Coordinates of C-alpha atoms in Angstrom, one line a residue:
X17 CA -32.9 19.9 13.4
X18 CA -29.4 18.3 14.6
X19 CA -30.5 14.7 13.5
X20 CA -31.9 16.4 10.1
X21 CA -28.4 17.9 9.3
X22 CA -26.1 15.2 10.3
X23 CA -25.6 13.4 6.8
X24 CA -25.3 16.7 5.4
X25 CA -22.8 18.2 7.4
X26 CA -20.5 15.2 7.7
X27 CA -19.7 15.6 4.0
X28 CA -19.0 19.3 4.4
X29 CA -16.5 19.0 7.5
X30 CA -14.5 16.3 5.8
X31 CA -14.2 19.0 2.9
X32 CA -13.2 21.6 5.2
X33 CA -10.2 19.8 5.7
X34 CA -7.2 20.6 3.4
X35 CA -6.5 17.5 1.5
X36 CA -9.3 15.7 2.9
X37 CA -7.7 14.5 5.5
X38 CA -8.6 13.8 8.9
X39 CA -7.2 16.2 11.6
X40 CA -8.3 15.2 15.0
X41 CA -9.1 18.3 17.3
X42 CA -11.1 20.0 20.5
X43 CA -13.3 23.3 20.5
X44 CA -11.9 25.9 21.8
X45 CA -15.3 28.0 22.5
X46 CA -17.1 30.1 20.2
X47 CA -15.5 30.8 17.3
X48 CA -16.5 33.9 15.3
X49 CA -18.7 33.4 12.3
X50 CA -16.5 35.8 10.2
X51 CA -13.2 35.7 11.4
X52 CA -11.6 38.0 8.8
X53 CA -8.0 37.5 10.6
X54 CA -7.0 41.1 10.3
X55 CA -5.8 40.7 6.8
X56 CA -7.1 42.4 3.5
X57 CA -10.4 41.9 2.4
X58 CA -11.4 40.6 -1.2
X59 CA -14.5 41.2 -1.0
X60 CA -17.4 43.3 1.3
X61 CA -20.8 41.4 1.5
X62 CA -23.5 43.9 3.2
X63 CA -20.3 44.8 5.2
X64 CA -19.1 41.8 5.9
X65 CA -15.6 41.5 5.0
X66 CA -14.2 38.3 3.2
X67 CA -10.6 37.9 4.4
X68 CA -7.7 37.3 1.6
X69 CA -6.5 34.7 3.8
X70 CA -10.1 33.2 3.7
X71 CA -9.8 33.6 -0.3
X72 CA -5.9 32.5 -0.6
X73 CA -6.9 29.2 1.7
X74 CA -9.5 27.9 -0.5
X75 CA -7.6 28.4 -3.3
X76 CA -5.0 26.3 -1.8
X77 CA -7.4 23.5 -1.2
X78 CA -7.9 23.8 -5.0
X79 CA -4.4 23.9 -6.1
X80 CA -3.6 20.7 -4.2
X81 CA -6.0 18.9 -6.1
X82 CA -5.7 21.1 -9.4
X83 CA -2.5 22.8 -9.4
X84 CA -3.4 24.5 -13.1
X85 CA -7.4 25.0 -12.1
X86 CA -6.4 27.3 -9.0
X87 CA -4.6 29.6 -11.6
X88 CA -7.6 30.2 -14.0
X89 CA -9.0 33.0 -13.9
X90 CA -12.8 31.7 -14.1
X91 CA -11.9 29.3 -11.4
X92 CA -10.8 32.5 -8.9
X93 CA -14.1 33.9 -10.0
X94 CA -16.0 30.8 -9.0
X95 CA -14.3 30.9 -5.8
X96 CA -15.0 34.2 -4.9
X97 CA -18.4 34.0 -5.7
X98 CA -18.8 30.7 -3.9
X99 CA -17.4 32.6 -0.5
X100 CA -20.0 35.6 -1.0
X101 CA -22.8 33.2 -1.4
X102 CA -21.5 31.3 1.8
X103 CA -21.1 34.7 3.8
X104 CA -24.8 35.5 2.5
X105 CA -26.2 32.6 3.6
X106 CA -24.7 32.4 6.7
X107 CA -25.6 36.1 7.9
X108 CA -29.2 35.5 6.6
X109 CA -29.4 32.1 9.1
X110 CA -28.0 34.2 11.7
X111 CA -30.6 37.1 11.5
X112 CA -33.4 34.8 11.2
X113 CA -32.6 32.7 14.3
X114 CA -30.6 29.7 12.9
X115 CA -28.1 28.5 15.4
X116 CA -25.5 25.7 16.0
X117 CA -25.1 25.8 19.6
X118 CA -21.7 24.7 21.0
X119 CA -23.0 21.1 22.1
X120 CA -24.5 20.5 18.7
X121 CA -20.8 21.6 17.0
X122 CA -19.4 19.3 19.3
X123 CA -21.7 16.2 18.8
X124 CA -21.2 16.9 14.9
X125 CA -17.6 17.3 15.3
X126 CA -17.6 13.9 17.6
X127 CA -19.5 11.9 15.1
X128 CA -17.2 12.0 12.3
X129 CA -15.2 8.6 12.3
X130 CA -11.9 10.6 10.5
X131 CA -11.6 12.6 14.2
X132 CA -11.9 9.2 16.2
X133 CA -9.4 6.4 17.2
X134 CA -10.7 3.0 18.1
X135 CA -14.1 4.2 17.6
X136 CA -13.8 7.1 20.0
X137 CA -13.0 11.1 19.6
X138 CA -9.4 12.3 20.6
X139 CA -8.4 15.5 21.1
X140 CA -4.8 15.1 22.2
X141 CA -3.2 15.4 19.4
X142 CA -5.1 18.8 18.5
X143 CA -2.4 21.4 18.7
X144 CA 0.2 19.3 16.7
X145 CA -1.8 18.4 14.1
X146 CA -3.8 21.5 13.4
X147 CA -0.2 23.4 13.6
X148 CA 1.1 21.0 11.0
X149 CA -1.8 22.0 8.7
X150 CA -1.8 25.8 9.1
X151 CA -5.1 25.9 10.5
X152 CA -6.2 28.0 13.6
X153 CA -8.7 26.7 16.3
X154 CA -11.4 29.5 15.6
X155 CA -11.3 29.3 12.0
X156 CA -11.7 25.6 11.5
X157 CA -14.5 25.8 13.8
X158 CA -16.3 28.8 12.2
X159 CA -16.5 27.1 9.2
X160 CA -17.7 24.0 10.4
X161 CA -20.4 26.0 12.1
X162 CA -21.0 28.1 9.1
X163 CA -21.2 25.2 6.9
X164 CA -23.7 23.6 9.6
X165 CA -26.1 26.7 9.5
X166 CA -26.2 26.5 6.0
X167 CA -27.2 23.2 6.1
X168 CA -30.2 23.9 8.8
X169 CA -31.2 26.9 6.2
X170 CA -31.1 24.3 2.9
X171 CA -33.0 21.5 5.2
X172 CA -35.8 24.2 6.0
X173 CA -36.4 25.0 2.6
X174 CA -36.0 21.3 1.1
X175 CA -39.0 20.3 4.2
X176 CA -41.2 23.2 3.1
X177 CA -41.2 21.7 -0.6
X178 CA -44.6 19.6 -1.1
X179 CA -45.9 17.7 -4.1
X180 CA -49.3 17.0 -5.4
X181 CA -50.8 13.8 -6.3
X182 CA -51.2 15.2 -9.5
X183 CA -47.9 15.9 -10.1
X184 CA -46.6 12.1 -8.9
X185 CA -49.3 10.8 -11.7
X186 CA -47.7 12.9 -14.3
X187 CA -44.2 11.9 -12.9
X188 CA -45.3 8.2 -13.5
X189 CA -46.7 8.7 -16.4
X190 CA -43.4 9.8 -17.9
X191 CA -40.8 7.2 -15.9
X192 CA -43.3 4.6 -16.9
X193 CA -43.6 5.5 -20.7
X194 CA -42.5 3.0 -23.5
X195 CA -41.0 4.1 -26.8
X196 CA -40.5 1.5 -29.8
X197 CA -37.8 2.7 -31.9
X198 CA -35.5 1.3 -34.2
X199 CA -31.8 2.8 -34.7
X200 CA -28.3 2.1 -36.0
X201 CA -25.1 2.8 -34.8
X202 CA -22.5 4.1 -36.9
X203 CA -18.3 3.5 -36.2
X204 CA -16.0 5.5 -38.0
X205 CA -14.4 2.1 -38.5
X206 CA -16.8 1.5 -41.5
X207 CA -15.1 3.9 -43.5
X208 CA -11.5 3.9 -42.3
X209 CA -10.6 1.0 -44.2
X210 CA -11.1 2.8 -47.6
X211 CA -9.1 6.0 -46.4
X212 CA -5.5 6.6 -47.5
X213 CA -3.4 9.5 -45.9
X214 CA -0.4 11.5 -47.7
X215 CA 3.0 12.5 -47.1
X216 CA 2.0 16.0 -47.6
X217 CA -0.9 15.7 -45.9
X218 CA 1.0 14.7 -42.6
X219 CA 3.7 17.0 -43.1
X220 CA 1.2 19.7 -43.5
X221 CA -0.6 19.1 -40.2
X222 CA 2.8 18.7 -38.1
X223 CA 3.5 22.0 -39.4
X224 CA 0.0 23.4 -38.4
X225 CA 0.1 22.1 -35.2
X226 CA 3.4 21.7 -33.3
X227 CA 1.9 22.2 -29.8
X228 CA 0.2 19.0 -30.4
X229 CA 3.6 17.4 -30.6
X230 CA 5.8 19.2 -28.1
X231 CA 7.2 16.6 -25.6
X232 CA 5.9 18.1 -22.3
X233 CA 8.2 19.7 -19.6
X234 CA 9.4 17.0 -17.4
X235 CA 11.4 17.2 -14.2
X236 CA 12.9 14.3 -11.8
X237 CA 13.3 15.3 -8.3
X238 CA 15.3 14.2 -5.0
X239 CA 12.9 14.0 -2.0
X240 CA 12.3 13.0 1.5
X241 CA 9.0 11.6 3.0
X242 CA 8.4 12.0 7.1
X243 CA 5.4 9.3 7.5
X244 CA 3.5 8.7 10.8
X245 CA 3.7 5.0 9.9
X246 CA 7.7 4.8 9.7
X247 CA 7.8 6.8 13.1
X248 CA 5.9 4.2 14.6
X249 CA 7.9 1.2 14.2
X250 CA 10.8 3.0 15.6
X251 CA 8.9 3.3 19.1
X252 CA 9.8 0.6 21.7
X253 CA 7.3 0.0 24.4
X254 CA 7.5 -1.2 28.1
X255 CA 5.5 -4.0 30.0
X256 CA 4.2 -0.9 32.1
X257 CA 3.2 1.0 29.3
X258 CA 0.9 -2.0 27.7
X259 CA -0.5 -2.5 31.1
X260 CA -1.6 1.1 31.7
X261 CA -2.9 0.7 28.1
X262 CA -5.1 -2.2 28.9
X263 CA -6.2 -0.8 32.0
X264 CA -7.3 2.8 30.2
X265 CA -9.0 0.9 27.7
X266 CA -10.4 -2.2 30.0
X267 CA -13.9 -1.4 28.3
X268 CA -12.6 -2.5 24.9
X269 CA -11.6 -6.1 26.3
X270 CA -14.8 -6.5 28.0
X271 CA -17.7 -8.8 26.8
X272 CA -20.6 -7.5 28.7
X273 CA -22.8 -10.0 30.7
X274 CA -25.6 -11.6 28.8
X275 CA -28.9 -12.7 30.4
X276 CA -31.4 -15.1 29.0
X277 CA -35.2 -14.0 29.6
X278 CA -38.5 -15.1 28.7
X279 CA -41.2 -12.6 29.2
X280 CA -44.7 -12.9 29.2
X281 CA -46.7 -9.6 27.4
X282 CA -50.1 -8.1 28.7
X283 CA -50.5 -5.5 26.0
X284 CA -51.8 -1.8 26.2
X285 CA -53.4 0.2 23.6
X286 CA -51.4 3.4 22.6
X287 CA -53.1 5.6 24.8
X288 CA -54.9 3.5 27.4
X289 CA -57.5 4.3 29.9
X290 CA -57.5 3.5 33.4
X291 CA -59.5 0.2 33.0
X292 CA -57.5 -1.1 30.3
X293 CA -54.1 -0.8 32.6
X294 CA -56.2 -2.1 35.4
X295 CA -57.1 -5.3 33.2
X296 CA -53.9 -5.8 32.3
X297 CA -52.4 -5.3 35.9
X298 CA -54.9 -7.8 37.1
X299 CA -54.3 -10.5 34.3
X300 CA -50.4 -10.2 35.1
X301 CA -51.3 -11.0 38.8
X302 CA -53.4 -13.7 38.2
X303 CA -50.7 -15.4 36.0
X304 CA -48.0 -14.7 38.4
X305 CA -49.6 -16.5 41.0
X306 CA -50.0 -19.6 39.0
X307 CA -46.6 -19.6 38.2
X308 CA -45.5 -19.4 41.7
X309 CA -48.0 -22.2 42.4
X310 CA -46.0 -24.1 40.3
X311 CA -47.5 -24.0 36.7
X312 CA -44.8 -23.8 33.9
X313 CA -44.1 -20.1 32.7
X314 CA -43.5 -21.5 29.0
X315 CA -46.9 -23.5 28.9
X316 CA -48.7 -19.9 30.2
X317 CA -46.7 -17.7 27.8
X318 CA -47.3 -19.6 24.8
X319 CA -51.2 -19.5 25.8
X320 CA -51.5 -15.8 27.2
X321 CA -48.9 -13.6 26.0
X322 CA -49.8 -10.5 23.6
X323 CA -46.4 -11.2 21.9
X324 CA -47.1 -13.8 20.1
X325 CA -43.7 -14.4 18.1
X326 CA -42.1 -15.3 21.8
X327 CA -45.1 -16.7 22.8
X328 CA -44.3 -19.4 20.7
X329 CA -41.0 -20.3 22.0
X330 CA -42.2 -20.2 25.5
X331 CA -41.8 -16.7 26.1
X332 CA -38.1 -16.8 24.8
X333 CA -36.5 -13.6 24.2
X334 CA -33.0 -15.2 24.0
X335 CA -29.6 -13.8 24.9
X336 CA -30.2 -9.9 25.7
X337 CA -27.0 -7.8 25.8
X338 CA -27.6 -4.3 27.8
X339 CA -29.3 -1.7 26.1
X340 CA -31.5 -3.8 24.1
X341 CA -34.6 -3.8 26.2
X342 CA -36.8 -1.5 27.6
X343 CA -34.7 0.1 30.8
X344 CA -37.7 -1.1 33.1
X345 CA -37.3 -4.7 31.9
X346 CA -33.7 -4.6 32.3
X347 CA -33.5 -3.5 35.9
X348 CA -35.7 -6.0 36.7
X349 CA -34.1 -8.5 34.7
X350 CA -30.6 -7.2 36.4
X351 CA -31.6 -8.1 40.1
X352 CA -33.4 -11.7 39.4
X353 CA -31.6 -14.9 40.2
X354 CA -31.5 -17.6 37.8
X355 CA -34.9 -19.5 37.7
X356 CA -36.6 -16.2 39.2
X357 CA -39.7 -14.6 37.8
X358 CA -40.3 -10.8 38.2
X359 CA -43.3 -9.1 39.8
X360 CA -45.5 -7.2 36.9
X361 CA -43.3 -4.7 35.0
X362 CA -45.0 -1.6 33.1
X363 CA -43.6 -0.2 29.8
X364 CA -45.0 1.7 27.2
X365 CA -45.7 -1.6 25.9
X366 CA -47.6 -2.9 28.5
X367 CA -47.6 -5.2 31.7
X368 CA -44.4 -8.0 31.7
X369 CA -43.8 -11.2 33.7
X370 CA -40.0 -11.5 33.0
X371 CA -38.4 -14.9 34.0
X372 CA -34.3 -14.9 33.8
X373 CA -33.4 -18.3 32.0
X374 CA -29.6 -18.2 32.0
X375 CA -26.9 -16.2 32.3
X376 CA -23.2 -15.3 31.0
X377 CA -21.0 -13.4 33.2
X378 CA -19.1 -10.7 32.1
X379 CA -15.7 -11.7 30.1
X380 CA -12.7 -9.8 30.3
X381 CA -9.7 -10.9 27.7
X382 CA -6.5 -11.6 29.7
X383 CA -3.6 -9.0 28.8
X384 CA -1.9 -11.7 27.2
X385 CA -4.5 -12.1 24.6
X386 CA -4.0 -8.7 23.8
X387 CA -0.5 -7.8 24.1
X388 CA 0.5 -7.4 20.5
X389 CA -2.8 -5.2 19.8
X390 CA -2.0 -3.0 22.8
X391 CA 1.8 -2.8 21.5
X392 CA 0.6 -1.6 18.2
X393 CA -2.0 0.9 19.4
X394 CA 0.6 2.3 21.4
X395 CA 3.1 2.2 18.9
X396 CA 0.6 4.3 16.9
X397 CA -0.5 6.5 19.4
X398 CA 3.0 7.6 20.6
X399 CA 4.5 7.4 16.8
X400 CA 1.6 10.0 15.7
X401 CA 2.7 12.2 18.6
X402 CA 6.3 11.8 17.9
X403 CA 5.3 12.6 14.2
X404 CA 3.4 15.8 14.6
X405 CA 6.4 16.9 17.2
X406 CA 8.8 16.0 14.6
X407 CA 6.8 17.9 11.5
X408 CA 7.7 21.4 12.6
X409 CA 11.5 20.4 13.0
X410 CA 11.0 18.9 9.1
X411 CA 10.0 22.2 8.4
X412 CA 12.3 24.2 9.8
X413 CA 15.5 22.3 8.4
X414 CA 14.1 22.3 5.0
X415 CA 13.4 25.9 4.9
X416 CA 17.2 26.6 6.6
X417 CA 18.8 24.2 4.2
X418 CA 17.1 25.1 1.1
X419 CA 20.2 23.8 -1.2
X420 CA 19.5 20.5 -0.5
X421 CA 18.1 17.6 1.5
X422 CA 21.1 16.0 3.2
X423 CA 20.4 18.1 6.5
X424 CA 16.9 17.3 7.1
X425 CA 17.5 13.6 5.9
X426 CA 20.4 13.2 8.6
X427 CA 18.9 15.1 11.4
X428 CA 15.5 13.0 11.3
X429 CA 17.0 9.5 10.0
X430 CA 15.0 9.9 6.5
X431 CA 16.2 8.4 3.1
X432 CA 16.8 10.7 0.4
X433 CA 14.9 8.7 -3.0
X434 CA 14.7 9.7 -6.4
X435 CA 11.5 10.4 -8.7
X436 CA 11.2 9.1 -12.4
X437 CA 10.6 11.8 -15.1
X438 CA 7.0 13.5 -14.6
X439 CA 5.6 16.3 -16.0
X440 CA 2.7 18.9 -14.8
X441 CA 0.2 16.6 -15.5
X442 CA 1.8 14.4 -13.0
X443 CA 3.1 10.6 -13.1
X444 CA 4.0 7.3 -11.2
X445 CA 5.0 7.1 -7.5
X446 CA 5.5 10.3 -5.4
X447 CA 4.4 12.3 -8.5
X448 CA 0.9 10.9 -8.5
X449 CA 0.3 13.4 -5.4
X450 CA -1.3 16.8 -7.4
X451 CA 0.3 18.9 -4.2
X452 CA 4.1 17.3 -4.9
X453 CA 3.7 18.1 -8.6
X454 CA 2.4 21.5 -7.8
X455 CA 5.2 21.9 -5.7
X456 CA 7.7 20.5 -7.9
X457 CA 6.8 23.5 -10.6
X458 CA 7.1 26.3 -8.4
X459 CA 9.4 29.0 -10.1
X460 CA 11.6 28.8 -6.7
X461 CA 11.8 25.3 -7.1
X462 CA 12.3 24.9 -10.6
X463 CA 14.7 27.8 -11.6
X464 CA 16.8 28.5 -8.5
X465 CA 17.3 25.2 -7.7
X466 CA 16.0 25.4 -4.1
X467 CA 14.0 22.9 -1.9
X468 CA 10.3 22.6 -1.9
X469 CA 8.1 23.9 1.1
X470 CA 7.1 21.0 3.2
X471 CA 4.4 19.5 1.8
X472 CA 1.5 17.9 3.2
X473 CA 0.5 14.9 1.4
X474 CA -2.0 13.5 3.7
X475 CA -2.2 13.9 7.7
X476 CA 0.4 11.1 8.0
X477 CA 2.7 12.2 5.3
X478 CA 5.1 15.4 4.8
X479 CA 7.4 15.3 1.9
X480 CA 10.0 17.9 0.7
X481 CA 12.0 17.7 -2.3
X482 CA 14.4 19.2 -4.6
X483 CA 14.7 18.9 -8.4
X484 CA 18.0 17.4 -9.6
X485 CA 17.0 17.3 -13.3
X486 CA 15.0 19.4 -16.0
X487 CA 13.7 18.6 -19.3
X488 CA 12.0 21.5 -21.0
X489 CA 9.4 21.3 -23.8
X490 CA 10.9 20.2 -26.9
X491 CA 9.4 19.3 -30.5
X492 CA 9.4 16.0 -31.2
X493 CA 10.6 14.9 -34.9
X494 CA 8.3 14.3 -37.5
X495 CA 9.4 10.8 -37.9
X496 CA 8.6 10.3 -34.5
X497 CA 5.1 11.1 -35.1
X498 CA 4.1 10.5 -38.3
X499 CA 2.3 7.5 -37.8
X500 CA 0.3 8.9 -34.7
X501 CA -0.4 12.2 -37.4
X502 CA -1.6 9.3 -40.1
X503 CA -4.0 7.7 -37.6
X504 CA -5.3 10.8 -36.0
X505 CA -6.2 12.2 -39.8
X506 CA -7.6 8.8 -40.7
X507 CA -9.6 8.8 -37.9
X508 CA -11.0 12.3 -38.4
X509 CA -11.8 12.0 -42.1
X510 CA -13.3 8.5 -41.0
X511 CA -15.9 10.3 -38.7
X512 CA -16.6 13.0 -41.2
X513 CA -17.5 10.2 -43.5
X514 CA -19.7 8.5 -41.3
X515 CA -21.0 11.8 -40.2
X516 CA -22.3 12.7 -43.4
X517 CA -23.4 9.5 -44.3
X518 CA -26.0 9.5 -41.3
X519 CA -27.1 13.2 -42.3
X520 CA -27.9 11.5 -45.7
X521 CA -29.9 8.6 -43.7
X522 CA -31.8 10.8 -41.7
X523 CA -32.9 12.8 -44.8
X524 CA -34.1 9.4 -46.5
X525 CA -36.0 8.1 -43.3
X526 CA -37.5 11.2 -43.0
X527 CA -38.9 10.5 -46.5
X528 CA -40.1 6.9 -45.6
X529 CA -37.0 4.8 -46.4
X530 CA -36.7 1.8 -44.2
X531 CA -33.7 1.9 -42.1
X532 CA -33.4 -1.7 -42.4
X533 CA -32.5 -0.8 -46.1
X534 CA -29.8 2.1 -45.1
X535 CA -28.0 0.5 -42.0
X536 CA -25.6 -2.4 -43.9
X537 CA -22.0 -2.9 -44.1
X538 CA -19.2 -3.6 -41.6
X539 CA -18.8 -1.1 -38.5
X540 CA -22.7 -0.9 -38.3
X541 CA -25.1 -2.2 -35.5
X542 CA -28.7 -2.2 -36.1
X543 CA -31.6 -2.5 -33.6
X544 CA -35.2 -2.6 -34.8
X545 CA -38.5 -2.1 -32.9
X546 CA -36.8 -2.0 -29.2
X547 CA -39.4 -0.8 -26.5
X548 CA -37.2 1.4 -24.2
X549 CA -38.4 2.9 -20.7
X550 CA -36.5 5.1 -18.8
X551 CA -36.4 2.4 -16.0
X552 CA -35.3 -0.2 -18.5
X553 CA -33.3 1.2 -21.3
X554 CA -31.4 -2.5 -21.6
X555 CA -28.1 -2.2 -23.2
X556 CA -28.8 0.4 -25.5
X557 CA -26.4 3.2 -25.5
X558 CA -27.2 6.1 -23.2
X559 CA -26.8 8.6 -25.6
X560 CA -29.2 7.0 -27.6
X561 CA -31.8 6.5 -24.9
X562 CA -31.4 10.4 -23.7
X563 CA -31.9 11.4 -27.1
X564 CA -35.2 9.4 -27.7
X565 CA -36.7 10.3 -24.8
X566 CA -36.2 13.7 -25.4
X567 CA -37.6 13.9 -29.1
X568 CA -41.2 14.8 -29.5
X569 CA -43.9 12.5 -29.7
X570 CA -44.6 11.3 -33.5
X571 CA -47.8 12.2 -35.1
X572 CA -48.9 11.1 -38.3
X573 CA -45.2 9.7 -39.3
X574 CA -42.3 8.7 -37.1
X575 CA -39.7 10.9 -36.0
X576 CA -36.2 10.8 -36.7
X577 CA -32.9 11.9 -35.7
X578 CA -29.1 11.4 -35.1
X579 CA -27.0 11.5 -31.8
X580 CA -23.0 12.6 -32.0
X581 CA -21.6 9.9 -29.9
X582 CA -17.9 11.4 -29.5
X583 CA -15.3 8.7 -30.1
X584 CA -17.8 5.8 -30.7
X585 CA -19.2 7.5 -33.9
X586 CA -22.8 8.3 -34.7
X587 CA -26.4 6.9 -34.2
X588 CA -29.4 7.2 -36.0
X589 CA -33.0 6.7 -34.6
X590 CA -36.7 6.4 -36.3
X591 CA -39.2 6.8 -32.9
X592 CA -42.2 5.1 -34.1
X593 CA -44.7 5.3 -31.3
X594 CA -44.9 6.6 -27.8
X595 CA -47.3 4.9 -25.0
X596 CA -47.5 6.9 -21.3
X597 CA -47.3 4.6 -18.8
X598 CA -50.0 3.6 -16.4
X599 CA -49.7 5.0 -12.7
X600 CA -52.3 2.7 -11.1
X601 CA -49.6 -0.2 -12.1
X602 CA -47.0 1.4 -9.7
X603 CA -46.2 -0.3 -6.7
X604 CA -46.0 1.5 -3.3
X605 CA -42.2 1.7 -3.6
X606 CA -42.3 3.2 -7.1
X607 CA -44.7 5.9 -6.4
X608 CA -42.5 6.5 -3.1
X609 CA -39.7 7.1 -5.2
X610 CA -41.7 9.4 -7.5
X611 CA -42.2 11.6 -4.7
X612 CA -39.2 11.6 -3.1
X613 CA -37.6 12.7 -6.9
X614 CA -40.2 15.6 -7.0
X615 CA -39.4 16.8 -3.4
X616 CA -35.7 16.5 -4.3
X617 CA -35.9 18.8 -7.3
X618 CA -38.4 21.2 -6.0
X619 CA -35.9 21.7 -2.8
X620 CA -32.9 22.1 -5.1
X621 CA -35.0 24.8 -6.9
X622 CA -36.2 26.5 -3.8
X623 CA -32.5 26.6 -2.2
X624 CA -31.1 28.1 -5.7
X625 CA -33.7 30.5 -5.8
X626 CA -33.3 32.0 -2.6
X627 CA -29.4 31.9 -3.2
X628 CA -30.0 33.9 -6.4
X629 CA -32.5 36.2 -4.3
X630 CA -29.8 37.4 -1.8
X631 CA -27.0 37.7 -4.3
X632 CA -29.3 40.0 -6.1
X633 CA -30.5 42.3 -3.4
X634 CA -26.8 41.8 -1.8
X635 CA -24.5 45.1 -1.3
X636 CA -21.2 43.3 -2.5
X637 CA -18.2 44.9 -3.6
X638 CA -15.1 42.8 -4.6
X639 CA -11.6 43.9 -4.4
X640 CA -10.2 42.5 -8.1
X641 CA -6.8 43.7 -7.7
X642 CA -6.4 41.7 -4.4
X643 CA -8.1 38.2 -6.3

């Protein structure tokens, strides 16, 4: 089961980390499935409380990427429903025997690349990093465990799905179906040239839509950044430290020994009988006697080996690194001297005679050759350690000196920088970070001229800011936006005229008029008698393809329809004929893809139905005033 859910869980665990950043950590025992944390409950699900801390943290995660969305009442409802569903799924999974043991949990976590340094899981920075992110070990592990258990349930439901050959045949008929269609694309540009906008229309639109022409509220901020990379550049290293690292990471700088091996195989069937085993062993013994009497190994391999591929090369398997061959062959090859041939060796493939034809000894890169790499690695490691030590001091200094950033800049040797103007939608540079934008527009920061809290931009960057200039939203003068309004009104009228023309065309086409007679002129693109399939739509607009394949089959006359293409205009189509695909023409890959598509859809449906059933029968109480 661990192997089945690993891929799903890898993505889940990454999403659990605030800001989707890497947090190295170690396991601190078994975390509770439902860690209430002793705070007010926002909901109770079959007697299990969902704490306000859990709810607030989930909202904070959303706020980091979508500050406005997190304050939306619908988003808050979606968050609490998500937590209710998660609680139900985890509880039922536990009741029915699904488990993630400590060893499995550790394996899942250790395999995540974001938790590794140089390919290895690191736990030394756990306490400092987790503290910097405001996470408790038990809480984090509990969430990983919950998501992993739920992944087991989802995998189990998906595995229970099945598909019949009849369903695959139907799917192939649809996937390979061919539809012959003619269509025209109509852009508003076809009508815009003849449209004029009066000054009165511009003024009326300006008066009726003032919010559309307000320059948004904006700020400029001073900020300081604490970065692990900058801290690392200030780290001094000694030769002693580098040599210690060289010895500690010795395996990284060693190229394992390689043995060039040839073999002769006497294969056995999957479930060999005693006589099969004895026959293969007898043949191997006989050939070994010939070899030791002077017969050439390579010549015999070409004639006698069941492994015909290597046999063509005299049994040569090339240079073989440790871990490639079956353990029995590796053990035998390890004790052979160059040119020696082993006694017959039994593996799951049969009996082998193994000859060592070459040996490349283990090689270790000298210290001087990797000294620069070691210096970078030691600086990075020590820089991260010092960075995480400084994050708490950074937080405290920002909090204790709320009227400005001079204290934190002086104490930690940081530079105070200035941003450009940016709005609640963000901006260039530091304002491209949603958490920074959210922090700049916090009421305490904006109106009371206080520092923001320390902001975790990512795992190795912390920022604090102070608003130095604030520009309220103001209505832009009509003179500044006149051209913008004229363009907008012209585009709107052109679109309206294009839509009216398309509707007239649809009526005319339904009465039998040819599309080629209607779709003429600038801004109109005509395509006739196009053969489309779902698999090969060519360069046809995706919305047109979707509409054509959603349309009913033509009976006694073509099917006519229109498609709204948004900013691109409109399309009108004439579906002339439908030809179902031939399942017999599909190769094995296409058939397998169709089967997998049905299974995936069915698995998703099973899972959705299961979740809906749990929610329908659950005893759920939501404490709305705590949301």
